[in-house]
CSV table of C-alpha atoms in Angstrom, one decimal:
chain,number,residue,atom,x,y,z
A,1,UNK,CA,10.7,-29.0,-4.7
A,2,UNK,CA,8.3,-30.2,-7.4
A,3,UNK,CA,4.6,-29.6,-7.7
A,4,UNK,CA,2.1,-32.2,-6.4
A,5,UNK,CA,-0.6,-33.5,-8.7
A,6,UNK,CA,-3.2,-31.5,-6.7
A,7,UNK,CA,-1.2,-28.3,-7.1
A,8,UNK,CA,-0.8,-28.9,-10.9
A,9,UNK,CA,-4.6,-29.5,-11.3
A,10,UNK,CA,-5.3,-26.4,-9.3
A,11,UNK,CA,-2.9,-24.3,-11.4
A,12,UNK,CA,-4.7,-25.4,-14.6
A,13,UNK,CA,-8.0,-24.3,-13.2
A,14,UNK,CA,-7.1,-20.8,-12.1
A,15,UNK,CA,-6.6,-18.6,-15.1
A,16,UNK,CA,-9.8,-17.6,-17.0
A,17,UNK,CA,-8.8,-16.2,-20.4
A,18,UNK,CA,-12.1,-14.4,-20.9
A,19,UNK,CA,-11.3,-12.4,-17.7
A,20,UNK,CA,-8.2,-11.2,-19.4
A,21,UNK,CA,-9.5,-10.6,-22.9
A,22,UNK,CA,-12.4,-8.4,-21.9
A,23,UNK,CA,-9.9,-5.7,-20.7
A,24,UNK,CA,-7.6,-5.7,-23.8
A,25,UNK,CA,-7.8,-3.0,-26.4
A,26,UNK,CA,-7.6,-4.5,-29.9
A,27,UNK,CA,-5.7,-7.4,-28.3
A,28,UNK,CA,-3.2,-5.2,-26.6
A,29,UNK,CA,-2.7,-4.3,-22.9
A,30,UNK,CA,-2.2,-0.9,-21.4
A,31,UNK,CA,1.6,-1.4,-21.0
A,32,UNK,CA,2.7,0.4,-24.2
A,33,UNK,CA,6.5,-0.1,-24.3
A,34,UNK,CA,6.9,2.1,-27.3
A,35,UNK,CA,5.0,4.9,-25.8
A,36,UNK,CA,6.9,4.7,-22.6
A,37,UNK,CA,10.4,4.8,-24.2
A,38,UNK,CA,9.3,7.5,-26.7
A,39,UNK,CA,8.1,9.8,-23.9
A,40,UNK,CA,11.2,9.2,-21.8
A,41,UNK,CA,13.4,10.1,-24.8
A,42,UNK,CA,11.4,13.1,-25.9
A,43,UNK,CA,11.4,14.5,-22.4
A,44,UNK,CA,14.9,13.7,-21.4
A,45,UNK,CA,16.1,17.3,-20.7
A,46,UNK,CA,13.0,19.5,-20.0
A,47,UNK,CA,13.2,23.2,-19.6
A,48,UNK,CA,12.9,24.6,-16.1
A,49,UNK,CA,9.7,26.4,-17.1
A,50,UNK,CA,8.0,23.2,-18.2
A,51,UNK,CA,8.9,21.5,-14.9
A,52,UNK,CA,7.3,24.4,-13.0
A,53,UNK,CA,4.2,24.3,-15.2
A,54,UNK,CA,3.8,20.6,-14.5
A,55,UNK,CA,4.2,21.2,-10.7
A,56,UNK,CA,1.5,23.8,-10.9
A,57,UNK,CA,-0.8,21.3,-12.6
A,58,UNK,CA,-0.1,18.8,-9.8
A,59,UNK,CA,-0.8,21.3,-7.2
A,60,UNK,CA,-4.3,21.8,-8.7
A,61,UNK,CA,-4.7,18.0,-8.1
A,62,UNK,CA,-4.9,17.1,-11.7
A,63,UNK,CA,-3.4,13.8,-12.8
A,64,UNK,CA,-0.4,14.1,-15.1
A,65,UNK,CA,-0.2,12.6,-18.6
A,66,UNK,CA,2.7,10.3,-19.7
A,67,UNK,CA,4.7,13.1,-21.3
A,68,UNK,CA,4.5,15.3,-18.2
A,69,UNK,CA,5.6,12.4,-15.9
A,70,UNK,CA,8.4,11.6,-18.3
A,71,UNK,CA,9.5,15.2,-18.1
A,72,UNK,CA,9.7,15.1,-14.3
A,73,UNK,CA,11.7,11.9,-14.6
A,74,UNK,CA,14.1,13.7,-17.0
A,75,UNK,CA,14.8,16.6,-14.7
A,76,UNK,CA,18.5,17.0,-13.9
A,77,UNK,CA,18.5,20.2,-11.9
A,78,UNK,CA,19.0,19.6,-8.1
A,79,UNK,CA,17.3,22.9,-7.3
A,80,UNK,CA,14.2,21.9,-9.3
A,81,UNK,CA,14.1,18.5,-7.4
A,82,UNK,CA,14.1,20.4,-4.2
A,83,UNK,CA,11.1,22.4,-5.5
A,84,UNK,CA,9.4,19.1,-6.4
A,85,UNK,CA,10.0,17.6,-3.0
A,86,UNK,CA,8.3,20.7,-1.5
A,87,UNK,CA,5.4,20.4,-4.0
A,88,UNK,CA,4.9,16.8,-3.0
A,89,UNK,CA,4.5,17.7,0.7
A,90,UNK,CA,2.1,20.6,-0.2
A,91,UNK,CA,0.0,18.2,-2.4
A,92,UNK,CA,-0.1,15.6,0.4
A,93,UNK,CA,-1.2,18.1,3.0
A,94,UNK,CA,-3.7,19.7,0.6
A,95,UNK,CA,-5.4,16.4,0.1
A,96,UNK,CA,-4.7,14.4,3.3
A,97,UNK,CA,-3.7,16.9,5.8
A,98,UNK,CA,-1.1,16.4,8.5
A,99,UNK,CA,-2.0,12.8,9.2
A,100,UNK,CA,-0.4,9.4,8.6
A,101,UNK,CA,-2.5,6.2,8.5
A,102,UNK,CA,-1.0,3.2,10.2
A,103,UNK,CA,-1.4,-0.5,9.5
A,104,UNK,CA,0.4,-3.8,10.3
A,105,UNK,CA,1.3,-6.6,7.9
A,106,UNK,CA,0.0,-10.0,9.0
A,107,UNK,CA,1.4,-13.0,7.0
A,108,UNK,CA,-1.2,-15.8,7.1
A,109,UNK,CA,0.5,-18.4,4.9
A,110,UNK,CA,3.8,-18.8,3.0
A,111,UNK,CA,3.0,-21.8,0.9
A,112,UNK,CA,3.4,-20.9,-2.8
A,113,UNK,CA,3.3,-22.7,-6.1
A,114,UNK,CA,5.4,-20.0,-7.9
A,115,UNK,CA,9.2,-19.8,-8.3
A,116,UNK,CA,9.9,-16.0,-8.4
A,117,UNK,CA,13.6,-15.4,-8.6
A,118,UNK,CA,13.6,-12.6,-6.0
A,119,UNK,CA,11.2,-14.1,-3.4
A,120,UNK,CA,12.1,-15.9,-0.2
A,121,UNK,CA,8.8,-17.8,-0.5
A,122,UNK,CA,9.5,-19.3,-3.9
A,123,UNK,CA,8.6,-22.9,-4.2
A,124,UNK,CA,12.2,-24.3,-4.6
A,125,UNK,CA,13.5,-22.4,-1.5
A,126,UNK,CA,14.1,-25.3,0.9
A,127,UNK,CA,15.5,-22.9,3.5
A,128,UNK,CA,12.1,-21.4,4.3
A,129,UNK,CA,9.9,-22.9,7.0
A,130,UNK,CA,6.5,-23.4,5.5
A,131,UNK,CA,3.5,-22.4,7.6
A,132,UNK,CA,-0.2,-21.6,7.4
A,133,UNK,CA,-1.8,-20.2,10.5
A,134,UNK,CA,-4.6,-22.1,12.2
A,135,UNK,CA,-7.6,-20.1,13.5
A,136,UNK,CA,-6.2,-20.0,17.0
A,137,UNK,CA,-2.8,-18.9,15.7
A,138,UNK,CA,-4.5,-16.1,13.8
A,139,UNK,CA,-6.3,-15.1,17.0
A,140,UNK,CA,-3.0,-15.0,18.9
A,141,UNK,CA,-1.4,-12.9,16.2
A,142,UNK,CA,-4.4,-10.4,16.3
A,143,UNK,CA,-4.3,-10.2,20.1
A,144,UNK,CA,-0.6,-9.5,20.0
A,145,UNK,CA,-1.1,-6.7,17.4
A,146,UNK,CA,-4.1,-5.1,19.0
A,147,UNK,CA,-2.4,-5.1,22.4
A,148,UNK,CA,0.0,-2.7,20.9
A,149,UNK,CA,-2.7,-0.4,19.4
A,150,UNK,CA,-3.1,-1.6,15.9
A,151,UNK,CA,-6.6,-1.4,14.3
A,152,UNK,CA,-5.8,-2.0,10.7
A,153,UNK,CA,-4.1,-4.9,8.9
A,154,UNK,CA,-2.8,-5.9,5.5
A,155,UNK,CA,-3.2,-9.7,5.4
A,156,UNK,CA,-0.7,-11.5,3.1
A,157,UNK,CA,-1.0,-14.9,1.5
A,158,UNK,CA,1.1,-17.0,-0.9
A,159,UNK,CA,-0.4,-18.3,-4.1
A,160,UNK,CA,-1.4,-21.9,-3.3
A,161,UNK,CA,-4.5,-24.1,-3.4
A,162,UNK,CA,-4.6,-24.1,0.4
A,163,UNK,CA,-4.9,-20.3,0.5
A,164,UNK,CA,-7.6,-19.6,-2.1
A,165,UNK,CA,-10.6,-17.3,-1.8
A,166,UNK,CA,-12.6,-19.5,0.6
A,167,UNK,CA,-9.6,-19.7,2.9
A,168,UNK,CA,-9.0,-15.9,2.7
A,169,UNK,CA,-12.7,-15.2,3.4
A,170,UNK,CA,-12.6,-17.5,6.4
A,171,UNK,CA,-9.4,-15.9,7.9
A,172,UNK,CA,-11.0,-12.5,7.4
A,173,UNK,CA,-13.9,-13.6,9.5
A,174,UNK,CA,-11.6,-14.9,12.2
A,175,UNK,CA,-9.7,-11.6,12.3
A,176,UNK,CA,-12.9,-9.5,12.6
A,177,UNK,CA,-14.3,-11.9,15.2
A,178,UNK,CA,-11.2,-11.6,17.5
A,179,UNK,CA,-12.1,-9.0,20.1
A,180,UNK,CA,-11.0,-8.2,23.6
A,181,UNK,CA,-12.6,-5.1,25.1
A,182,UNK,CA,-11.5,-2.2,22.9
A,183,UNK,CA,-8.8,-4.3,21.3
A,184,UNK,CA,-10.0,-5.2,17.8
A,185,UNK,CA,-9.1,-5.0,14.2
A,186,UNK,CA,-11.6,-2.7,12.4
A,187,UNK,CA,-10.2,-2.9,8.9
A,188,UNK,CA,-8.4,-5.7,7.1
A,189,UNK,CA,-6.9,-5.2,3.7
A,190,UNK,CA,-5.6,-8.1,1.5
A,191,UNK,CA,-2.4,-8.7,-0.4
A,192,UNK,CA,-2.9,-11.9,-2.3
A,193,UNK,CA,-2.6,-13.6,-5.6
A,194,UNK,CA,-4.9,-12.6,-8.6
A,195,UNK,CA,-8.3,-14.1,-8.3
A,196,UNK,CA,-11.2,-14.6,-10.7
A,197,UNK,CA,-14.3,-12.3,-10.4
A,198,UNK,CA,-16.5,-14.9,-8.7
A,199,UNK,CA,-13.8,-15.4,-6.0
A,200,UNK,CA,-13.4,-11.7,-5.5
A,201,UNK,CA,-17.1,-11.3,-4.9
A,202,UNK,CA,-16.7,-13.7,-2.0
A,203,UNK,CA,-14.1,-11.4,-0.4
A,204,UNK,CA,-16.2,-8.3,-1.1
A,205,UNK,CA,-19.2,-9.9,0.7
A,206,UNK,CA,-17.0,-10.7,3.8
A,207,UNK,CA,-15.9,-7.1,4.1
A,208,UNK,CA,-12.5,-6.9,2.5
A,209,UNK,CA,-10.8,-3.5,2.6
A,210,UNK,CA,-8.3,-2.6,-0.1
A,211,UNK,CA,-7.2,-5.5,-2.4
A,212,UNK,CA,-3.5,-5.2,-3.3
A,213,UNK,CA,-1.8,-7.0,-6.2
A,214,UNK,CA,1.6,-5.7,-7.1
A,215,UNK,CA,2.7,-6.2,-10.7
A,216,UNK,CA,6.3,-6.5,-9.5
A,217,UNK,CA,7.6,-5.4,-12.9
A,218,UNK,CA,5.6,-4.1,-15.9
A,219,UNK,CA,8.4,-4.8,-18.3
A,220,UNK,CA,7.3,-7.9,-20.2
A,221,UNK,CA,10.8,-9.3,-20.9
A,222,UNK,CA,11.9,-8.8,-17.3
A,223,UNK,CA,8.6,-10.2,-16.0
A,224,UNK,CA,9.2,-13.4,-18.0
A,225,UNK,CA,12.8,-13.6,-16.7
A,226,UNK,CA,12.0,-13.5,-13.0
A,227,UNK,CA,8.7,-15.4,-13.2
A,228,UNK,CA,9.3,-18.7,-14.9
A,229,UNK,CA,6.8,-19.3,-17.8
A,230,UNK,CA,5.8,-22.7,-16.5
A,231,UNK,CA,4.4,-21.2,-13.3
A,232,UNK,CA,1.1,-19.6,-12.5
A,233,UNK,CA,2.6,-16.2,-11.9
A,234,UNK,CA,4.4,-16.5,-15.3
A,235,UNK,CA,1.1,-15.4,-16.9
A,236,UNK,CA,1.7,-11.7,-16.9
A,237,UNK,CA,-1.7,-10.6,-18.2
A,238,UNK,CA,-3.6,-12.6,-15.6
A,239,UNK,CA,-1.8,-10.5,-12.9
A,240,UNK,CA,-2.0,-7.3,-14.9
A,241,UNK,CA,-5.8,-7.3,-14.8
A,242,UNK,CA,-6.2,-8.6,-11.3
A,243,UNK,CA,-7.4,-5.2,-10.0
A,244,UNK,CA,-9.7,-4.6,-13.0
A,245,UNK,CA,-11.5,-7.9,-12.0
A,246,UNK,CA,-11.6,-6.8,-8.4
A,247,UNK,CA,-13.3,-3.5,-9.2
A,248,UNK,CA,-15.7,-5.3,-11.5
A,249,UNK,CA,-16.5,-7.7,-8.6
A,250,UNK,CA,-17.4,-4.8,-6.3
A,251,UNK,CA,-14.2,-4.3,-4.4
A,252,UNK,CA,-14.2,-0.5,-4.1
A,253,UNK,CA,-10.6,0.1,-3.2
A,254,UNK,CA,-7.5,-1.4,-4.9
A,255,UNK,CA,-3.8,-1.0,-4.5
A,256,UNK,CA,-1.1,-1.1,-7.2
A,257,UNK,CA,2.7,-1.3,-6.9
A,258,UNK,CA,6.0,-2.2,-8.5
A,259,UNK,CA,9.0,-3.9,-7.0
A,260,UNK,CA,11.8,-1.4,-7.7
A,261,UNK,CA,15.1,-3.0,-8.6
A,262,UNK,CA,13.8,-5.5,-11.1
A,263,UNK,CA,14.0,-3.1,-14.1
A,264,UNK,CA,14.6,0.5,-15.0
A,265,UNK,CA,12.7,2.5,-12.4
A,266,UNK,CA,11.6,5.2,-14.9
A,267,UNK,CA,9.8,2.5,-16.9
A,268,UNK,CA,8.0,1.2,-13.8
A,269,UNK,CA,6.9,4.7,-12.8
A,270,UNK,CA,5.5,5.3,-16.3
A,271,UNK,CA,3.7,2.0,-16.2
A,272,UNK,CA,2.2,2.7,-12.8
A,273,UNK,CA,0.8,5.8,-14.3
A,274,UNK,CA,-0.6,3.9,-17.3
A,275,UNK,CA,-2.2,1.4,-14.9
A,276,UNK,CA,-3.8,4.2,-13.1
A,277,UNK,CA,-5.1,5.8,-16.3
A,278,UNK,CA,-6.6,2.5,-17.5
A,279,UNK,CA,-8.4,1.9,-14.3
A,280,UNK,CA,-9.8,5.4,-14.2
A,281,UNK,CA,-11.0,5.2,-17.9
A,282,UNK,CA,-12.7,1.9,-17.3
A,283,UNK,CA,-14.3,2.5,-13.9
A,284,UNK,CA,-15.8,6.0,-14.1
A,285,UNK,CA,-12.7,7.9,-12.9
A,286,UNK,CA,-11.9,5.6,-10.0
A,287,UNK,CA,-8.3,4.5,-10.0
A,288,UNK,CA,-6.1,2.9,-7.4
A,289,UNK,CA,-6.7,3.8,-3.7
A,290,UNK,CA,-3.0,3.4,-3.0
A,291,UNK,CA,0.3,3.1,-4.8
A,292,UNK,CA,3.2,1.2,-3.2
A,293,UNK,CA,6.8,1.1,-4.3
A,294,UNK,CA,8.8,-1.6,-2.4
A,295,UNK,CA,12.4,-2.0,-3.2
A,296,UNK,CA,14.2,-5.4,-3.5
A,297,UNK,CA,15.4,-6.5,0.0
A,298,UNK,CA,17.6,-9.5,1.1
A,299,UNK,CA,15.8,-12.8,1.7
A,300,UNK,CA,17.1,-16.1,3.1
A,301,UNK,CA,18.8,-18.3,0.4
A,302,UNK,CA,17.8,-15.9,-2.4
A,303,UNK,CA,21.0,-14.9,-4.3
A,304,UNK,CA,19.1,-12.9,-7.0
A,305,UNK,CA,18.6,-9.9,-4.6
A,306,UNK,CA,22.2,-9.7,-3.6
A,307,UNK,CA,23.3,-7.7,-6.7
A,308,UNK,CA,20.3,-6.6,-8.7
A,309,UNK,CA,20.9,-5.2,-12.2
A,310,UNK,CA,18.7,-2.2,-11.6
A,311,UNK,CA,19.6,-1.2,-8.1
A,312,UNK,CA,17.7,2.0,-7.0
A,313,UNK,CA,19.8,4.0,-4.6
A,314,UNK,CA,18.3,6.1,-1.8
A,315,UNK,CA,18.5,9.4,-3.8
A,316,UNK,CA,16.8,8.0,-6.9
A,317,UNK,CA,14.2,6.3,-4.6
A,318,UNK,CA,13.2,9.6,-3.2
A,319,UNK,CA,12.9,11.0,-6.7
A,320,UNK,CA,10.6,8.2,-8.0
A,321,UNK,CA,8.3,8.5,-5.0
A,322,UNK,CA,8.1,12.3,-5.6
A,323,UNK,CA,7.3,11.8,-9.3
A,324,UNK,CA,4.5,9.4,-8.4
A,325,UNK,CA,3.1,11.9,-5.8
A,326,UNK,CA,3.0,14.6,-8.4
A,327,UNK,CA,1.7,12.3,-11.2
A,328,UNK,CA,-1.3,11.0,-9.2
A,329,UNK,CA,-1.7,13.7,-6.6
A,330,UNK,CA,-5.0,12.5,-5.0
A,331,UNK,CA,-3.9,8.8,-4.5
A,332,UNK,CA,-2.6,7.4,-1.2
A,333,UNK,CA,1.0,6.3,-1.1
A,334,UNK,CA,2.4,3.6,1.1
A,335,UNK,CA,6.0,3.4,2.5
A,336,UNK,CA,6.8,0.2,4.4
A,337,UNK,CA,9.3,-0.9,7.0
A,338,UNK,CA,11.3,-2.5,4.1
A,339,UNK,CA,13.0,0.8,4.1
A,340,UNK,CA,15.5,1.8,6.8
A,341,UNK,CA,14.6,4.4,9.3
A,342,UNK,CA,16.8,7.1,7.6
A,343,UNK,CA,15.1,6.6,4.2
A,344,UNK,CA,11.7,6.7,5.8
A,345,UNK,CA,12.5,9.9,7.6
A,346,UNK,CA,13.7,11.4,4.3
A,347,UNK,CA,10.9,10.2,2.1
A,348,UNK,CA,7.8,10.6,4.3
A,349,UNK,CA,7.8,14.4,3.7
A,350,UNK,CA,7.5,14.1,-0.1
A,351,UNK,CA,3.9,12.9,0.2
A,352,UNK,CA,3.5,9.6,2.1
A,353,UNK,CA,0.1,8.9,3.5
A,354,UNK,CA,0.4,5.3,5.0
A,355,UNK,CA,3.1,3.6,7.1
A,356,UNK,CA,3.6,0.3,9.0
A,357,UNK,CA,5.6,0.1,12.2
A,358,UNK,CA,6.5,-2.6,14.8
A,359,UNK,CA,6.2,-5.0,11.9
A,360,UNK,CA,7.1,-8.7,11.9
A,361,UNK,CA,6.7,-10.6,8.6
A,362,UNK,CA,7.5,-14.0,9.9
A,363,UNK,CA,4.5,-16.2,9.7
A,364,UNK,CA,3.1,-16.6,13.3
A,365,UNK,CA,5.9,-14.4,14.8
A,366,UNK,CA,3.9,-11.6,16.4
A,367,UNK,CA,2.7,-13.8,19.2
A,368,UNK,CA,6.0,-15.4,19.8
A,369,UNK,CA,8.1,-12.3,19.4
A,370,UNK,CA,10.6,-14.2,17.1
A,371,UNK,CA,12.6,-12.6,14.4
A,372,UNK,CA,13.2,-15.5,12.0
A,373,UNK,CA,14.4,-14.9,8.5
A,374,UNK,CA,13.5,-18.5,7.5
A,375,UNK,CA,9.8,-17.7,8.1
A,376,UNK,CA,9.9,-14.3,6.3
A,377,UNK,CA,9.5,-13.4,2.6
A,378,UNK,CA,12.3,-10.8,2.9
A,379,UNK,CA,14.1,-8.8,5.6
A,380,UNK,CA,12.8,-5.6,7.1
A,381,UNK,CA,15.0,-2.7,7.6
A,382,UNK,CA,13.1,-0.4,10.0
A,383,UNK,CA,12.6,-2.3,13.2
A,384,UNK,CA,11.4,0.5,15.4
A,385,UNK,CA,8.3,-0.2,17.5
A,386,UNK,CA,4.9,1.3,16.7
A,387,UNK,CA,5.3,3.8,19.6
A,388,UNK,CA,8.8,4.9,18.5
A,389,UNK,CA,7.6,5.8,15.0
A,390,UNK,CA,4.5,7.5,16.4
A,391,UNK,CA,6.6,9.5,18.8
A,392,UNK,CA,8.8,10.6,16.0
A,393,UNK,CA,5.8,11.7,13.9
A,394,UNK,CA,4.4,13.7,16.8
A,395,UNK,CA,7.7,15.6,16.9
A,396,UNK,CA,7.2,16.4,13.2
A,397,UNK,CA,3.7,17.7,13.8
A,398,UNK,CA,1.9,14.7,12.2
A,399,UNK,CA,-1.2,13.0,13.6
A,400,UNK,CA,-1.3,9.2,13.6
A,401,UNK,CA,-4.6,7.8,12.3
A,402,UNK,CA,-6.0,4.4,12.9
A,403,UNK,CA,-9.4,5.5,11.4
A,404,UNK,CA,-11.6,3.0,9.7
A,405,UNK,CA,-14.8,5.0,9.7
A,406,UNK,CA,-14.7,5.8,6.0
A,407,UNK,CA,-15.0,2.2,5.0
A,408,UNK,CA,-17.9,1.5,7.4
A,409,UNK,CA,-19.7,4.6,6.2
A,410,UNK,CA,-19.4,3.8,2.5
A,411,UNK,CA,-16.7,6.5,1.9
A,412,UNK,CA,-14.9,4.3,-0.7
A,413,UNK,CA,-14.6,3.9,-4.4
A,414,UNK,CA,-16.3,6.8,-6.3
A,415,UNK,CA,-17.2,8.6,-3.1
A,416,UNK,CA,-13.6,8.6,-1.8
A,417,UNK,CA,-12.1,9.4,-5.2
A,418,UNK,CA,-14.4,12.4,-5.7
A,419,UNK,CA,-13.4,13.7,-2.2
A,420,UNK,CA,-9.7,13.1,-2.9
A,421,UNK,CA,-9.7,14.9,-6.2
A,422,UNK,CA,-11.4,17.9,-4.7
A,423,UNK,CA,-8.7,18.0,-2.0
A,424,UNK,CA,-11.2,17.5,0.9
A,425,UNK,CA,-10.0,14.2,2.4
A,426,UNK,CA,-8.3,15.9,5.3
A,427,UNK,CA,-11.5,17.8,6.2
A,428,UNK,CA,-13.5,14.6,6.1
A,429,UNK,CA,-10.9,12.4,7.8
A,430,UNK,CA,-8.9,14.5,10.2
A,431,UNK,CA,-11.6,14.6,12.9
A,432,UNK,CA,-11.7,10.8,13.0
A,433,UNK,CA,-7.9,10.6,12.9
A,434,UNK,CA,-7.8,12.8,16.0
A,435,UNK,CA,-10.3,10.5,17.8
A,436,UNK,CA,-8.4,7.3,17.0
A,437,UNK,CA,-5.1,9.0,18.0
A,438,UNK,CA,-6.6,9.9,21.3
A,439,UNK,CA,-7.7,6.3,21.8
A,440,UNK,CA,-4.1,5.1,21.1
A,441,UNK,CA,-2.6,7.7,23.5
A,442,UNK,CA,-4.9,6.8,26.4
A,443,UNK,CA,-4.8,3.0,25.9
A,444,UNK,CA,-1.3,2.2,24.7
A,445,UNK,CA,1.2,5.0,24.8
A,446,UNK,CA,3.8,5.8,27.4
A,447,UNK,CA,3.4,8.9,29.6
A,448,UNK,CA,5.9,10.9,27.5
A,449,UNK,CA,4.2,10.1,24.2
A,450,UNK,CA,0.8,10.6,25.6
A,451,UNK,CA,1.7,14.1,26.9
A,452,UNK,CA,3.1,15.4,23.7
A,453,UNK,CA,0.5,13.6,21.6
A,454,UNK,CA,-2.4,15.3,23.4
A,455,UNK,CA,-0.6,18.6,23.0
A,456,UNK,CA,-0.6,18.0,19.2
A,457,UNK,CA,-4.3,16.9,19.3
A,458,UNK,CA,-5.2,20.3,20.9
A,459,UNK,CA,-3.2,22.1,18.2
A,460,UNK,CA,-4.9,20.1,15.4
A,461,UNK,CA,-8.3,20.6,17.0
A,462,UNK,CA,-7.9,24.3,16.8
A,463,UNK,CA,-7.1,24.0,13.0
A,464,UNK,CA,-10.4,22.2,12.2
A,465,UNK,CA,-12.6,24.4,9.9
A,466,UNK,CA,-15.6,25.8,11.6
A,467,UNK,CA,-16.6,26.3,15.3
A,468,UNK,CA,-19.4,23.7,15.1
A,469,UNK,CA,-17.0,21.0,13.9
A,470,UNK,CA,-14.4,21.9,16.6
A,471,UNK,CA,-17.1,21.7,19.3
A,472,UNK,CA,-18.4,18.3,18.0
A,473,UNK,CA,-14.9,16.8,18.0
A,474,UNK,CA,-14.1,18.3,21.4
A,475,UNK,CA,-17.2,16.7,22.8
A,476,UNK,CA,-16.3,13.3,21.3
A,477,UNK,CA,-12.7,13.7,22.7
A,478,UNK,CA,-14.2,14.1,26.2
A,479,UNK,CA,-16.1,10.8,25.7
A,480,UNK,CA,-12.9,9.1,24.6
A,481,UNK,CA,-11.2,10.3,27.8
A,482,UNK,CA,-14.2,8.9,29.7
A,483,UNK,CA,-13.5,5.5,28.2
A,484,UNK,CA,-15.8,5.3,25.1
A,485,UNK,CA,-14.2,3.8,22.0
A,486,UNK,CA,-14.7,3.7,18.3
A,487,UNK,CA,-16.4,7.0,18.0
A,488,UNK,CA,-16.4,8.8,14.6
A,489,UNK,CA,-18.2,11.3,12.5
C-alpha cells in the first residue's frame, strides 16, 4: 500500500530539525553505544558485596549510575537475584505503598504512514481493518469502559495526517465530555507519535495526562533495520527527543519505554537509564513519570514477531524489570496485559505501580465486545476482566487505585518528582486510592469482591499515619457510602 500525495506532503512537513539539534551535545545524542558496551563488559561479573552496596543505594531512593546498572545486569548468582527481587518490592512499597493504579488502553485510530517490521498497524499490512473512531464511537467506547469502573485511559493513535495534534486534542475533549452520572473518565494519557513543540502545547492546554512515546529500540543499527529509512519513523532522533519537546511544551509527565525483543535487552535497559538521566539533567531533576517495557507479541500477518532474534524469556524479563526498578527507584513502572497472567503475577511483586485489565485493543471493540485481531496492533495475553484482576490483588493485600486527584491538584512534574524521591508518594496518594477503591467496590464490584475489598480498606485505613488523617479519610468514606463521588484530599 503506497503513500498518497497528501500523506507524502504531510510527512515532509513534520520533522523540525531545530527541535532535534537543540538537545544534542556537541552534535551527539545521549545514546552512547561505546559507554553502554564498555560498562557492560567491565561489570560482567560483579562481586556479591558490590551488588549489595548497589541495592542499599537503591533502597535510599537514589538513582543508579550506568556502571551500577551494568553490574546488576551482570549478576549471575540466583541467590542475589532473589535479594534484588525483594529489594524491588521494598522500594516500590517505600515510595508508592501497597497500591496499584489501573488504566485502560483506548485505541482511537490505526491509520499509519509508517512500515515498522514488528507492528500490525504497519502501512503495508493489508490484513488490518483500518478505522478511526467518530465522536459518537468514542463516546460509546468511553461508556463501555466507565460502566466497568474505569476512570483512567491511555489513548493510542497511529502516525497519520488524520490523527495529528488537532485531532488528538478534539478526541480528548470528547472523552472528558462523556459523562453519565458518576461514570466518567477523569484522566486521559496519550500514546502517540512524536510531535513538535507547538502541537504539544495544544495538548497541554486541553488537559493531557502523561505523554508516552516509546523508542522501541535505542540501538541505532537495529532501529534502522526495523524502521525503514524512507518512513517518518525512520528518523530516530526525531523520536528520541519527543519527550524533551513535550516537557519543554509544558507537559509535566512523560513516559518512556522500549520494545523488548528487538535487540539485546541489556542494551535497552542501559539506554532507558541514559534517557532518564538526560531528561533529569535538562529539566531540573524531572525525569520520566513512568517506564514501560513491552515485549514483542504476535500480530496478524506480521511474520517478523514469530521468531525474534533477541527473544526475552520470562525469567530474563523479570530480571530486567527488577533492574529498572532498582535503577530508577522513584519512577512509576507499567506492566500491561501484553503479558500472560502467570508472568504478571510473578513480576508485579518486583515493583510494578500501574496495570491495565479487561483490555481490548481492537479499534472500536469495547462497545461491541469483539475480539478481532485484524483490528488490533498485536495480541493481548492476559484476558482477565478488570474485576478478576482487582480481586486477585485484594487477596495479595494490594489496594486498587483509580485516583486522578494529583493531576487536578497540580501534583505533577517537579512536585511529583520531589515527593517520589523523598519516598512520600504513598502518604500523599494512599488516602485517595482508598476513596477511589471504595467507589469501585460500591458501584461496580460483585458482592464477593466488595466484601473482601472493604475488609482490605479497613486494614489500610488503620495503617495511615496520624489519627487526624485516619479520621478525615474515614469521614470521606462515609460520604462515599452515602453516594458522593470523586472525593479526594
